[in-house]
PDB file of N, CA and C in Angstrom:
ATOM      1  N   MET A 225     -10.305 -23.276  17.626  1.00 68.00           N
ATOM      2  CA  MET A 225      -9.822 -21.968  18.021  1.00 68.00           C
ATOM      3  C   MET A 225     -10.667 -20.898  17.328  1.00 68.00           C
ATOM      4  N   SER A 226     -10.880 -19.791  17.999  1.00 90.00           N
ATOM      5  CA  SER A 226     -11.655 -18.707  17.408  1.00 90.00           C
ATOM      6  C   SER A 226     -10.978 -17.373  17.700  1.00 90.00           C
ATOM      7  N   PHE A 227     -11.498 -16.334  17.074  1.00 95.00           N
ATOM      8  CA  PHE A 227     -10.952 -15.006  17.326  1.00 95.00           C
ATOM      9  C   PHE A 227     -11.520 -14.468  18.630  1.00 95.00           C
ATOM     10  N   LYS A 228     -10.904 -13.412  19.101  1.00 96.00           N
ATOM     11  CA  LYS A 228     -11.336 -12.785  20.351  1.00 96.00           C
ATOM     12  C   LYS A 228     -11.793 -11.360  20.052  1.00 96.00           C
ATOM     13  N   GLU A 229     -12.920 -10.969  20.610  1.00 94.00           N
ATOM     14  CA  GLU A 229     -13.351  -9.581  20.502  1.00 94.00           C
ATOM     15  C   GLU A 229     -12.667  -8.787  21.611  1.00 94.00           C
ATOM     16  N   ILE A 230     -12.133  -7.637  21.238  1.00 91.00           N
ATOM     17  CA  ILE A 230     -11.405  -6.823  22.206  1.00 91.00           C
ATOM     18  C   ILE A 230     -11.936  -5.402  22.196  1.00 91.00           C
ATOM     19  N   THR A 231     -11.697  -4.725  23.291  1.00 82.00           N
ATOM     20  CA  THR A 231     -12.120  -3.333  23.425  1.00 82.00           C
ATOM     21  C   THR A 231     -11.168  -2.431  22.639  1.00 82.00           C
ATOM     22  N   PRO A 232     -11.600  -1.213  22.362  1.00 76.00           N
ATOM     23  CA  PRO A 232     -10.697  -0.264  21.716  1.00 76.00           C
ATOM     24  C   PRO A 232      -9.389  -0.070  22.494  1.00 76.00           C
ATOM     25  N   GLN A 233      -9.463  -0.036  23.812  1.00 78.00           N
ATOM     26  CA  GLN A 233      -8.245   0.131  24.621  1.00 78.00           C
ATOM     27  C   GLN A 233      -7.304  -1.061  24.453  1.00 78.00           C
ATOM     28  N   GLN A 234      -7.848  -2.267  24.450  1.00 87.00           N
ATOM     29  CA  GLN A 234      -7.013  -3.453  24.254  1.00 87.00           C
ATOM     30  C   GLN A 234      -6.383  -3.447  22.856  1.00 87.00           C
ATOM     31  N   ALA A 235      -7.157  -3.012  21.861  1.00 83.00           N
ATOM     32  CA  ALA A 235      -6.626  -2.937  20.496  1.00 83.00           C
ATOM     33  C   ALA A 235      -5.460  -1.961  20.435  1.00 83.00           C
ATOM     34  N   TRP A 236      -5.637  -0.801  21.040  1.00 81.00           N
ATOM     35  CA  TRP A 236      -4.583   0.208  21.062  1.00 81.00           C
ATOM     36  C   TRP A 236      -3.316  -0.348  21.726  1.00 81.00           C
ATOM     37  N   GLU A 237      -3.475  -1.030  22.839  1.00 88.00           N
ATOM     38  CA  GLU A 237      -2.320  -1.605  23.538  1.00 88.00           C
ATOM     39  C   GLU A 237      -1.620  -2.650  22.675  1.00 88.00           C
ATOM     40  N   MET A 238      -2.397  -3.473  21.967  1.00 93.00           N
ATOM     41  CA  MET A 238      -1.797  -4.492  21.100  1.00 93.00           C
ATOM     42  C   MET A 238      -1.028  -3.858  19.944  1.00 93.00           C
ATOM     43  N   VAL A 239      -1.578  -2.799  19.356  1.00 89.00           N
ATOM     44  CA  VAL A 239      -0.883  -2.097  18.269  1.00 89.00           C
ATOM     45  C   VAL A 239       0.441  -1.536  18.789  1.00 89.00           C
ATOM     46  N   GLN A 240       0.420  -0.966  19.987  1.00 89.00           N
ATOM     47  CA  GLN A 240       1.647  -0.419  20.586  1.00 89.00           C
ATOM     48  C   GLN A 240       2.701  -1.501  20.810  1.00 89.00           C
ATOM     49  N   GLN A 241       2.263  -2.737  20.999  1.00 95.00           N
ATOM     50  CA  GLN A 241       3.190  -3.853  21.232  1.00 95.00           C
ATOM     51  C   GLN A 241       3.546  -4.580  19.942  1.00 95.00           C
ATOM     52  N   GLY A 242       3.092  -4.058  18.789  1.00 95.00           N
ATOM     53  CA  GLY A 242       3.508  -4.616  17.512  1.00 95.00           C
ATOM     54  C   GLY A 242       2.516  -5.500  16.788  1.00 95.00           C
ATOM     55  N   ALA A 243       1.280  -5.563  17.251  1.00 96.00           N
ATOM     56  CA  ALA A 243       0.272  -6.362  16.545  1.00 96.00           C
ATOM     57  C   ALA A 243       0.036  -5.786  15.155  1.00 96.00           C
ATOM     58  N   VAL A 244      -0.257  -6.643  14.209  1.00 96.00           N
ATOM     59  CA  VAL A 244      -0.585  -6.226  12.853  1.00 96.00           C
ATOM     60  C   VAL A 244      -2.031  -5.754  12.836  1.00 96.00           C
ATOM     61  N   LEU A 245      -2.252  -4.565  12.307  1.00 93.00           N
ATOM     62  CA  LEU A 245      -3.588  -4.016  12.188  1.00 93.00           C
ATOM     63  C   LEU A 245      -4.049  -4.198  10.749  1.00 93.00           C
ATOM     64  N   ALA A 246      -5.058  -5.031  10.529  1.00 94.00           N
ATOM     65  CA  ALA A 246      -5.582  -5.311   9.196  1.00 94.00           C
ATOM     66  C   ALA A 246      -6.876  -4.521   8.986  1.00 94.00           C
ATOM     67  N   ASP A 247      -6.816  -3.563   8.082  1.00 92.00           N
ATOM     68  CA  ASP A 247      -7.951  -2.705   7.741  1.00 92.00           C
ATOM     69  C   ASP A 247      -8.664  -3.349   6.554  1.00 92.00           C
ATOM     70  N   ILE A 248      -9.919  -3.763   6.741  1.00 94.00           N
ATOM     71  CA  ILE A 248     -10.634  -4.460   5.666  1.00 94.00           C
ATOM     72  C   ILE A 248     -11.647  -3.566   4.959  1.00 94.00           C
ATOM     73  N   ARG A 249     -11.594  -2.272   5.204  1.00 93.00           N
ATOM     74  CA  ARG A 249     -12.529  -1.377   4.527  1.00 93.00           C
ATOM     75  C   ARG A 249     -12.237  -1.335   3.027  1.00 93.00           C
ATOM     76  N   ASP A 250     -13.198  -0.827   2.247  1.00 93.00           N
ATOM     77  CA  ASP A 250     -13.035  -0.786   0.794  1.00 93.00           C
ATOM     78  C   ASP A 250     -11.906   0.164   0.394  1.00 93.00           C
ATOM     79  N   ASP A 251     -11.503   0.077  -0.867  1.00 93.00           N
ATOM     80  CA  ASP A 251     -10.376   0.867  -1.372  1.00 93.00           C
ATOM     81  C   ASP A 251     -10.556   2.363  -1.152  1.00 93.00           C
ATOM     82  N   ALA A 252     -11.743   2.866  -1.427  1.00 92.00           N
ATOM     83  CA  ALA A 252     -11.972   4.308  -1.298  1.00 92.00           C
ATOM     84  C   ALA A 252     -11.785   4.779   0.135  1.00 92.00           C
ATOM     85  N   ARG A 253     -12.344   4.062   1.083  1.00 89.00           N
ATOM     86  CA  ARG A 253     -12.213   4.473   2.486  1.00 89.00           C
ATOM     87  C   ARG A 253     -10.770   4.319   2.976  1.00 89.00           C
ATOM     88  N   PHE A 254     -10.124   3.227   2.587  1.00 90.00           N
ATOM     89  CA  PHE A 254      -8.737   3.031   3.002  1.00 90.00           C
ATOM     90  C   PHE A 254      -7.846   4.120   2.417  1.00 90.00           C
ATOM     91  N   THR A 255      -8.040   4.428   1.125  1.00 90.00           N
ATOM     92  CA  THR A 255      -7.229   5.461   0.475  1.00 90.00           C
ATOM     93  C   THR A 255      -7.474   6.823   1.108  1.00 90.00           C
ATOM     94  N   HIS A 256      -8.721   7.113   1.451  1.00 87.00           N
ATOM     95  CA  HIS A 256      -9.066   8.404   2.055  1.00 87.00           C
ATOM     96  C   HIS A 256      -8.347   8.602   3.385  1.00 87.00           C
ATOM     97  N   SER A 257      -8.368   7.581   4.239  1.00 82.00           N
ATOM     98  CA  SER A 257      -7.664   7.674   5.516  1.00 82.00           C
ATOM     99  C   SER A 257      -7.600   6.294   6.151  1.00 82.00           C
ATOM    100  N   HIS A 258      -6.482   6.043   6.795  1.00 82.00           N
ATOM    101  CA  HIS A 258      -6.299   4.770   7.506  1.00 82.00           C
ATOM    102  C   HIS A 258      -5.215   4.948   8.564  1.00 82.00           C
ATOM    103  N   PRO A 259      -5.247   4.113   9.563  1.00 80.00           N
ATOM    104  CA  PRO A 259      -4.206   4.188  10.592  1.00 80.00           C
ATOM    105  C   PRO A 259      -2.828   3.951   9.982  1.00 80.00           C
ATOM    106  N   LYS A 260      -1.884   4.755  10.374  1.00 80.00           N
ATOM    107  CA  LYS A 260      -0.516   4.629   9.872  1.00 80.00           C
ATOM    108  C   LYS A 260      -0.006   3.214  10.141  1.00 80.00           C
ATOM    109  N   GLY A 261       0.504   2.590   9.096  1.00 85.00           N
ATOM    110  CA  GLY A 261       1.055   1.248   9.219  1.00 85.00           C
ATOM    111  C   GLY A 261       0.044   0.128   9.062  1.00 85.00           C
ATOM    112  N   ALA A 262      -1.239   0.461   8.878  1.00 89.00           N
ATOM    113  CA  ALA A 262      -2.260  -0.572   8.722  1.00 89.00           C
ATOM    114  C   ALA A 262      -2.049  -1.319   7.409  1.00 89.00           C
ATOM    115  N   PHE A 263      -2.314  -2.600   7.429  1.00 95.00           N
ATOM    116  CA  PHE A 263      -2.264  -3.426   6.225  1.00 95.00           C
ATOM    117  C   PHE A 263      -3.666  -3.442   5.626  1.00 95.00           C
ATOM    118  N   HIS A 264      -3.777  -3.095   4.338  1.00 97.00           N
ATOM    119  CA  HIS A 264      -5.090  -3.108   3.684  1.00 97.00           C
ATOM    120  C   HIS A 264      -5.380  -4.530   3.230  1.00 97.00           C
ATOM    121  N   LEU A 265      -6.172  -5.223   4.014  1.00 97.00           N
ATOM    122  CA  LEU A 265      -6.476  -6.628   3.758  1.00 97.00           C
ATOM    123  C   LEU A 265      -7.723  -6.760   2.888  1.00 97.00           C
ATOM    124  N   THR A 266      -7.520  -7.335   1.705  1.00 96.00           N
ATOM    125  CA  THR A 266      -8.602  -7.587   0.760  1.00 96.00           C
ATOM    126  C   THR A 266      -8.447  -9.010   0.240  1.00 96.00           C
ATOM    127  N   ASN A 267      -9.405  -9.457  -0.543  1.00 94.00           N
ATOM    128  CA  ASN A 267      -9.255 -10.768  -1.173  1.00 94.00           C
ATOM    129  C   ASN A 267      -7.983 -10.816  -2.016  1.00 94.00           C
ATOM    130  N   GLN A 268      -7.671  -9.707  -2.680  1.00 96.00           N
ATOM    131  CA  GLN A 268      -6.499  -9.652  -3.550  1.00 96.00           C
ATOM    132  C   GLN A 268      -5.181  -9.564  -2.780  1.00 96.00           C
ATOM    133  N   SER A 269      -5.204  -9.063  -1.567  1.00 97.00           N
ATOM    134  CA  SER A 269      -3.950  -8.888  -0.818  1.00 97.00           C
ATOM    135  C   SER A 269      -3.713  -9.974   0.228  1.00 97.00           C
ATOM    136  N   PHE A 270      -4.594 -10.971   0.292  1.00 96.00           N
ATOM    137  CA  PHE A 270      -4.450 -11.972   1.351  1.00 96.00           C
ATOM    138  C   PHE A 270      -3.151 -12.766   1.231  1.00 96.00           C
ATOM    139  N   LEU A 271      -2.720 -13.083   0.017  1.00 96.00           N
ATOM    140  CA  LEU A 271      -1.454 -13.816  -0.133  1.00 96.00           C
ATOM    141  C   LEU A 271      -0.286 -13.000   0.401  1.00 96.00           C
ATOM    142  N   GLN A 272      -0.311 -11.697   0.165  1.00 97.00           N
ATOM    143  CA  GLN A 272       0.730 -10.823   0.709  1.00 97.00           C
ATOM    144  C   GLN A 272       0.659 -10.811   2.236  1.00 97.00           C
ATOM    145  N   PHE A 273      -0.539 -10.779   2.787  1.00 97.00           N
ATOM    146  CA  PHE A 273      -0.727 -10.840   4.241  1.00 97.00           C
ATOM    147  C   PHE A 273      -0.076 -12.110   4.783  1.00 97.00           C
ATOM    148  N   GLU A 274      -0.326 -13.236   4.110  1.00 96.00           N
ATOM    149  CA  GLU A 274       0.254 -14.505   4.553  1.00 96.00           C
ATOM    150  C   GLU A 274       1.780 -14.483   4.519  1.00 96.00           C
ATOM    151  N   GLU A 275       2.347 -13.777   3.538  1.00 96.00           N
ATOM    152  CA  GLU A 275       3.808 -13.674   3.445  1.00 96.00           C
ATOM    153  C   GLU A 275       4.388 -12.786   4.543  1.00 96.00           C
ATOM    154  N   LEU A 276       3.655 -11.768   4.938  1.00 95.00           N
ATOM    155  CA  LEU A 276       4.151 -10.787   5.899  1.00 95.00           C
ATOM    156  C   LEU A 276       3.899 -11.132   7.358  1.00 95.00           C
ATOM    157  N   VAL A 277       2.832 -11.872   7.625  1.00 97.00           N
ATOM    158  CA  VAL A 277       2.396 -12.093   9.004  1.00 97.00           C
ATOM    159  C   VAL A 277       2.591 -13.557   9.388  1.00 97.00           C
ATOM    160  N   ASP A 278       3.365 -13.778  10.442  1.00 97.00           N
ATOM    161  CA  ASP A 278       3.568 -15.137  10.945  1.00 97.00           C
ATOM    162  C   ASP A 278       2.279 -15.644  11.601  1.00 97.00           C
ATOM    163  N   PHE A 279       2.098 -16.957  11.560  1.00 97.00           N
ATOM    164  CA  PHE A 279       0.894 -17.556  12.128  1.00 97.00           C
ATOM    165  C   PHE A 279       0.752 -17.283  13.626  1.00 97.00           C
ATOM    166  N   ASP A 280       1.873 -17.062  14.315  1.00 96.00           N
ATOM    167  CA  ASP A 280       1.787 -16.808  15.751  1.00 96.00           C
ATOM    168  C   ASP A 280       1.858 -15.320  16.108  1.00 96.00           C
ATOM    169  N   SER A 281       1.888 -14.451  15.093  1.00 96.00           N
ATOM    170  CA  SER A 281       1.895 -13.010  15.349  1.00 96.00           C
ATOM    171  C   SER A 281       0.476 -12.526  15.630  1.00 96.00           C
ATOM    172  N   PRO A 282       0.300 -11.682  16.632  1.00 97.00           N
ATOM    173  CA  PRO A 282      -1.035 -11.165  16.904  1.00 97.00           C
ATOM    174  C   PRO A 282      -1.502 -10.220  15.799  1.00 97.00           C
ATOM    175  N   SER A 283      -2.765 -10.341  15.444  1.00 97.00           N
ATOM    176  CA  SER A 283      -3.326  -9.447  14.436  1.00 97.00           C
ATOM    177  C   SER A 283      -4.718  -9.008  14.876  1.00 97.00           C
ATOM    178  N   ILE A 284      -5.045  -7.780  14.476  1.00 95.00           N
ATOM    179  CA  ILE A 284      -6.344  -7.195  14.779  1.00 95.00           C
ATOM    180  C   ILE A 284      -7.018  -6.882  13.455  1.00 95.00           C
ATOM    181  N   VAL A 285      -8.227  -7.358  13.302  1.00 94.00           N
ATOM    182  CA  VAL A 285      -9.005  -7.069  12.101  1.00 94.00           C
ATOM    183  C   VAL A 285     -10.017  -6.001  12.461  1.00 94.00           C
ATOM    184  N   SER A 286     -10.087  -4.977  11.617  1.00 90.00           N
ATOM    185  CA  SER A 286     -11.042  -3.914  11.898  1.00 90.00           C
ATOM    186  C   SER A 286     -11.652  -3.407  10.597  1.00 90.00           C
ATOM    187  N   CYS A 287     -12.910  -3.020  10.689  1.00 87.00           N
ATOM    188  CA  CYS A 287     -13.642  -2.474   9.554  1.00 87.00           C
ATOM    189  C   CYS A 287     -14.241  -1.145   9.992  1.00 87.00           C
ATOM    190  N   GLN A 288     -15.188  -0.652   9.240  1.00 81.00           N
ATOM    191  CA  GLN A 288     -15.793   0.632   9.596  1.00 81.00           C
ATOM    192  C   GLN A 288     -16.578   0.542  10.915  1.00 81.00           C
ATOM    193  N   PRO A 289     -17.662  -0.261  10.967  1.00 78.00           N
ATOM    194  CA  PRO A 289     -18.447  -0.286  12.209  1.00 78.00           C
ATOM    195  C   PRO A 289     -18.133  -1.447  13.148  1.00 78.00           C
ATOM    196  N   GLY A 290     -17.301  -2.410  12.722  1.00 72.00           N
ATOM    197  CA  GLY A 290     -16.962  -3.520  13.599  1.00 72.00           C
ATOM    198  C   GLY A 290     -17.791  -4.771  13.412  1.00 72.00           C
ATOM    199  N   VAL A 291     -18.479  -4.893  12.278  1.00 82.00           N
ATOM    200  CA  VAL A 291     -19.318  -6.061  12.034  1.00 82.00           C
ATOM    201  C   VAL A 291     -18.624  -7.044  11.088  1.00 82.00           C
ATOM    202  N   SER A 292     -18.216  -6.580   9.913  1.00 90.00           N
ATOM    203  CA  SER A 292     -17.574  -7.450   8.913  1.00 90.00           C
ATOM    204  C   SER A 292     -16.258  -8.024   9.410  1.00 90.00           C
ATOM    205  N   SER A 293     -15.610  -7.319  10.306  1.00 91.00           N
ATOM    206  CA  SER A 293     -14.316  -7.794  10.806  1.00 91.00           C
ATOM    207  C   SER A 293     -14.438  -9.144  11.502  1.00 91.00           C
ATOM    208  N   LYS A 294     -15.592  -9.431  12.051  1.00 93.00           N
ATOM    209  CA  LYS A 294     -15.787 -10.721  12.726  1.00 93.00           C
ATOM    210  C   LYS A 294     -15.727 -11.870  11.730  1.00 93.00           C
ATOM    211  N   ASP A 295     -16.335 -11.692  10.554  1.00 94.00           N
ATOM    212  CA  ASP A 295     -16.285 -12.729   9.517  1.00 94.00           C
ATOM    213  C   ASP A 295     -14.865 -12.935   9.010  1.00 94.00           C
ATOM    214  N   VAL A 296     -14.165 -11.833   8.789  1.00 95.00           N
ATOM    215  CA  VAL A 296     -12.788 -11.931   8.293  1.00 95.00           C
ATOM    216  C   VAL A 296     -11.886 -12.540   9.359  1.00 95.00           C
ATOM    217  N   ALA A 297     -12.079 -12.166  10.602  1.00 96.00           N
ATOM    218  CA  ALA A 297     -11.288 -12.754  11.689  1.00 96.00           C
ATOM    219  C   ALA A 297     -11.492 -14.261  11.741  1.00 96.00           C
ATOM    220  N   THR A 298     -12.719 -14.706  11.559  1.00 96.00           N
ATOM    221  CA  THR A 298     -13.005 -16.139  11.535  1.00 96.00           C
ATOM    222  C   THR A 298     -12.245 -16.823  10.406  1.00 96.00           C
ATOM    223  N   CYS A 299     -12.241 -16.216   9.229  1.00 96.00           N
ATOM    224  CA  CYS A 299     -11.516 -16.785   8.084  1.00 96.00           C
ATOM    225  C   CYS A 299     -10.015 -16.866   8.345  1.00 96.00           C
ATOM    226  N   ILE A 300      -9.461 -15.842   8.980  1.00 97.00           N
ATOM    227  CA  ILE A 300      -8.026 -15.835   9.267  1.00 97.00           C
ATOM    228  C   ILE A 300      -7.685 -16.944  10.256  1.00 97.00           C
ATOM    229  N   VAL A 301      -8.516 -17.118  11.251  1.00 97.00           N
ATOM    230  CA  VAL A 301      -8.310 -18.209  12.212  1.00 97.00           C
ATOM    231  C   VAL A 301      -8.360 -19.554  11.489  1.00 97.00           C
ATOM    232  N   GLU A 302      -9.302 -19.705  10.577  1.00 96.00           N
ATOM    233  CA  GLU A 302      -9.435 -20.960   9.829  1.00 96.00           C
ATOM    234  C   GLU A 302      -8.208 -21.245   8.964  1.00 96.00           C
ATOM    235  N   GLN A 303      -7.439 -20.204   8.641  1.00 95.00           N
ATOM    236  CA  GLN A 303      -6.213 -20.379   7.865  1.00 95.00           C
ATOM    237  C   GLN A 303      -5.033 -20.785   8.746  1.00 95.00           C
ATOM    238  N   GLY A 304      -5.233 -20.791  10.061  1.00 96.00           N
ATOM    239  CA  GLY A 304      -4.197 -21.243  10.976  1.00 96.00           C
ATOM    240  C   GLY A 304      -3.557 -20.178  11.839  1.00 96.00           C
ATOM    241  N   TYR A 305      -4.040 -18.938  11.741  1.00 97.00           N
ATOM    242  CA  TYR A 305      -3.477 -17.877  12.582  1.00 97.00           C
ATOM    243  C   TYR A 305      -3.976 -18.058  14.008  1.00 97.00           C
ATOM    244  N   GLU A 306      -3.077 -17.849  14.963  1.00 96.00           N
ATOM    245  CA  GLU A 306      -3.354 -18.213  16.346  1.00 96.00           C
ATOM    246  C   GLU A 306      -3.946 -17.099  17.202  1.00 96.00           C
ATOM    247  N   THR A 307      -3.473 -15.882  17.034  1.00 96.00           N
ATOM    248  CA  THR A 307      -3.928 -14.776  17.878  1.00 96.00           C
ATOM    249  C   THR A 307      -4.584 -13.727  16.995  1.00 96.00           C
ATOM    250  N   VAL A 308      -5.886 -13.868  16.808  1.00 98.00           N
ATOM    251  CA  VAL A 308      -6.641 -12.969  15.938  1.00 98.00           C
ATOM    252  C   VAL A 308      -7.729 -12.301  16.767  1.00 98.00           C
ATOM    253  N   CYS A 309      -7.826 -10.992  16.613  1.00 96.00           N
ATOM    254  CA  CYS A 309      -8.813 -10.229  17.368  1.00 96.00           C
ATOM    255  C   CYS A 309      -9.637  -9.360  16.433  1.00 96.00           C
ATOM    256  N   SER A 310     -10.827  -9.025  16.883  1.00 94.00           N
ATOM    257  CA  SER A 310     -11.702  -8.082  16.191  1.00 94.00           C
ATOM    258  C   SER A 310     -12.015  -6.973  17.186  1.00 94.00           C
ATOM    259  N   SER A 311     -11.798  -5.742  16.755  1.00 86.00           N
ATOM    260  CA  SER A 311     -12.043  -4.609  17.648  1.00 86.00           C
ATOM    261  C   SER A 311     -13.535  -4.266  17.669  1.00 86.00           C
ATOM    262  N   VAL A 312     -14.116  -4.287  18.846  1.00 85.00           N
ATOM    263  CA  VAL A 312     -15.526  -3.957  19.015  1.00 85.00           C
ATOM    264  C   VAL A 312     -15.748  -2.512  18.575  1.00 85.00           C
ATOM    265  N   GLY A 313     -16.677  -2.321  17.660  1.00 81.00           N
ATOM    266  CA  GLY A 313     -16.985  -0.969  17.197  1.00 81.00           C
ATOM    267  C   GLY A 313     -16.188  -0.527  15.995  1.00 81.00           C
ATOM    268  N   GLY A 314     -15.256  -1.327  15.506  1.00 77.00           N
ATOM    269  CA  GLY A 314     -14.484  -0.965  14.325  1.00 77.00           C
ATOM    270  C   GLY A 314     -13.624   0.264  14.549  1.00 77.00           C
ATOM    271  N   PHE A 315     -13.203   0.856  13.424  1.00 73.00           N
ATOM    272  CA  PHE A 315     -12.332   2.027  13.499  1.00 73.00           C
ATOM    273  C   PHE A 315     -13.004   3.206  14.170  1.00 73.00           C
ATOM    274  N   TYR A 316     -14.300   3.265  14.080  1.00 71.00           N
ATOM    275  CA  TYR A 316     -14.993   4.402  14.661  1.00 71.00           C
ATOM    276  C   TYR A 316     -15.593   4.077  16.014  1.00 71.00           C
ATOM    277  N   GLY A 317     -15.097   3.018  16.623  1.00 68.00           N
ATOM    278  CA  GLY A 317     -15.576   2.616  17.928  1.00 68.00           C
ATOM    279  C   GLY A 317     -14.858   3.306  19.066  1.00 68.00           C
ATOM    280  N   GLY A 318     -14.023   4.257  18.761  1.00 58.00           N
ATOM    281  CA  GLY A 318     -13.414   5.025  19.832  1.00 58.00           C
ATOM    282  C   GLY A 318     -11.899   4.982  19.890  1.00 58.00           C
ATOM    283  N   TRP A 319     -11.247   4.043  19.199  1.00 55.00           N
ATOM    284  CA  TRP A 319      -9.805   3.962  19.379  1.00 55.00           C
ATOM    285  C   TRP A 319      -9.023   4.642  18.282  1.00 55.00           C
ATOM    286  N   LEU A 320      -9.685   5.139  17.242  1.00 58.00           N
ATOM    287  CA  LEU A 320      -8.954   5.865  16.205  1.00 58.00           C
ATOM    288  C   LEU A 320      -8.325   7.138  16.745  1.00 58.00           C
ATOM    289  N   ALA A 321      -8.896   7.692  17.777  1.00 58.00           N
ATOM    290  CA  ALA A 321      -8.347   8.923  18.347  1.00 58.00           C
ATOM    291  C   ALA A 321      -6.919   8.720  18.819  1.00 58.00           C
ATOM    292  N   GLU A 322      -6.543   7.490  19.120  1.00 61.00           N
ATOM    293  CA  GLU A 322      -5.210   7.196  19.624  1.00 61.00           C
ATOM    294  C   GLU A 322      -4.184   6.945  18.508  1.00 61.00           C
ATOM    295  N   LEU A 323      -4.660   6.719  17.269  1.00 60.00           N
ATOM    296  CA  LEU A 323      -3.770   6.329  16.182  1.00 60.00           C
ATOM    297  C   LEU A 323      -3.390   7.498  15.303  1.00 60.00           C
ATOM    298  N   THR A 324      -2.200   7.431  14.716  1.00 62.00           N
ATOM    299  CA  THR A 324      -1.797   8.386  13.702  1.00 62.00           C
ATOM    300  C   THR A 324      -2.457   7.953  12.402  1.00 62.00           C
ATOM    301  N   ILE A 325      -3.138   8.874  11.749  1.00 65.00           N
ATOM    302  CA  ILE A 325      -3.905   8.563  10.545  1.00 65.00           C
ATOM    303  C   ILE A 325      -3.185   9.125   9.319  1.00 65.00           C
ATOM    304  N   ASP A 326      -2.998   8.264   8.294  1.00 68.00           N
ATOM    305  CA  ASP A 326      -2.525   8.709   6.997  1.00 68.00           C
ATOM    306  C   ASP A 326      -3.751   9.085   6.189  1.00 68.00           C
ATOM    307  N   THR A 327      -3.727  10.268   5.558  1.00 69.00           N
ATOM    308  CA  THR A 327      -4.874  10.714   4.773  1.00 69.00           C
ATOM    309  C   THR A 327      -4.452  11.036   3.355  1.00 69.00           C
ATOM    310  N   ALA A 328      -5.425  11.047   2.448  1.00 67.00           N
ATOM    311  CA  ALA A 328      -5.179  11.369   1.062  1.00 67.00           C
ATOM    312  C   ALA A 328      -5.413  12.869   0.816  1.00 67.00           C
ATOM    313  N   TYR A 329      -5.598  13.619   1.862  1.00 60.00           N
ATOM    314  CA  TYR A 329      -5.894  15.039   1.719  1.00 60.00           C
ATOM    315  C   TYR A 329      -5.103  15.812   2.771  1.00 60.00           C
ATOM    316  N   GLU A 330      -4.948  17.094   2.530  1.00 57.00           N
ATOM    317  CA  GLU A 330      -4.293  17.982   3.489  1.00 57.00           C
ATOM    318  C   GLU A 330      -5.379  18.600   4.357  1.00 57.00           C
ATOM    319  N   GLY A 331      -5.131  18.729   5.635  1.00 51.00           N
ATOM    320  CA  GLY A 331      -6.149  19.405   6.416  1.00 51.00           C
ATOM    321  C   GLY A 331      -6.105  19.207   7.849  1.00 51.00           C
TER     322      GLY A 331
END
């Protein structure tokens, strides 16, 4: 089994239906801004991810440009997760415009 690459529109639709959005960007970028409700997935938080996300729950892995998310999606699949996707283009691939963003600044 492998992960599936999806378009920004498909990612948005999955989030609306309850898919877990895993943001794998570094701490600084995640703290600065991230989609509301996104799980900050890091090496240190993976055990928490496993506790929160069922193996059959759909999840979307996304990074800044959409490259590293493919490696992480592969690792998640190897752990036994069944429906794992990587958004083509990452957070800046066009679908962030549809999400509510939590920011560390006012503006």
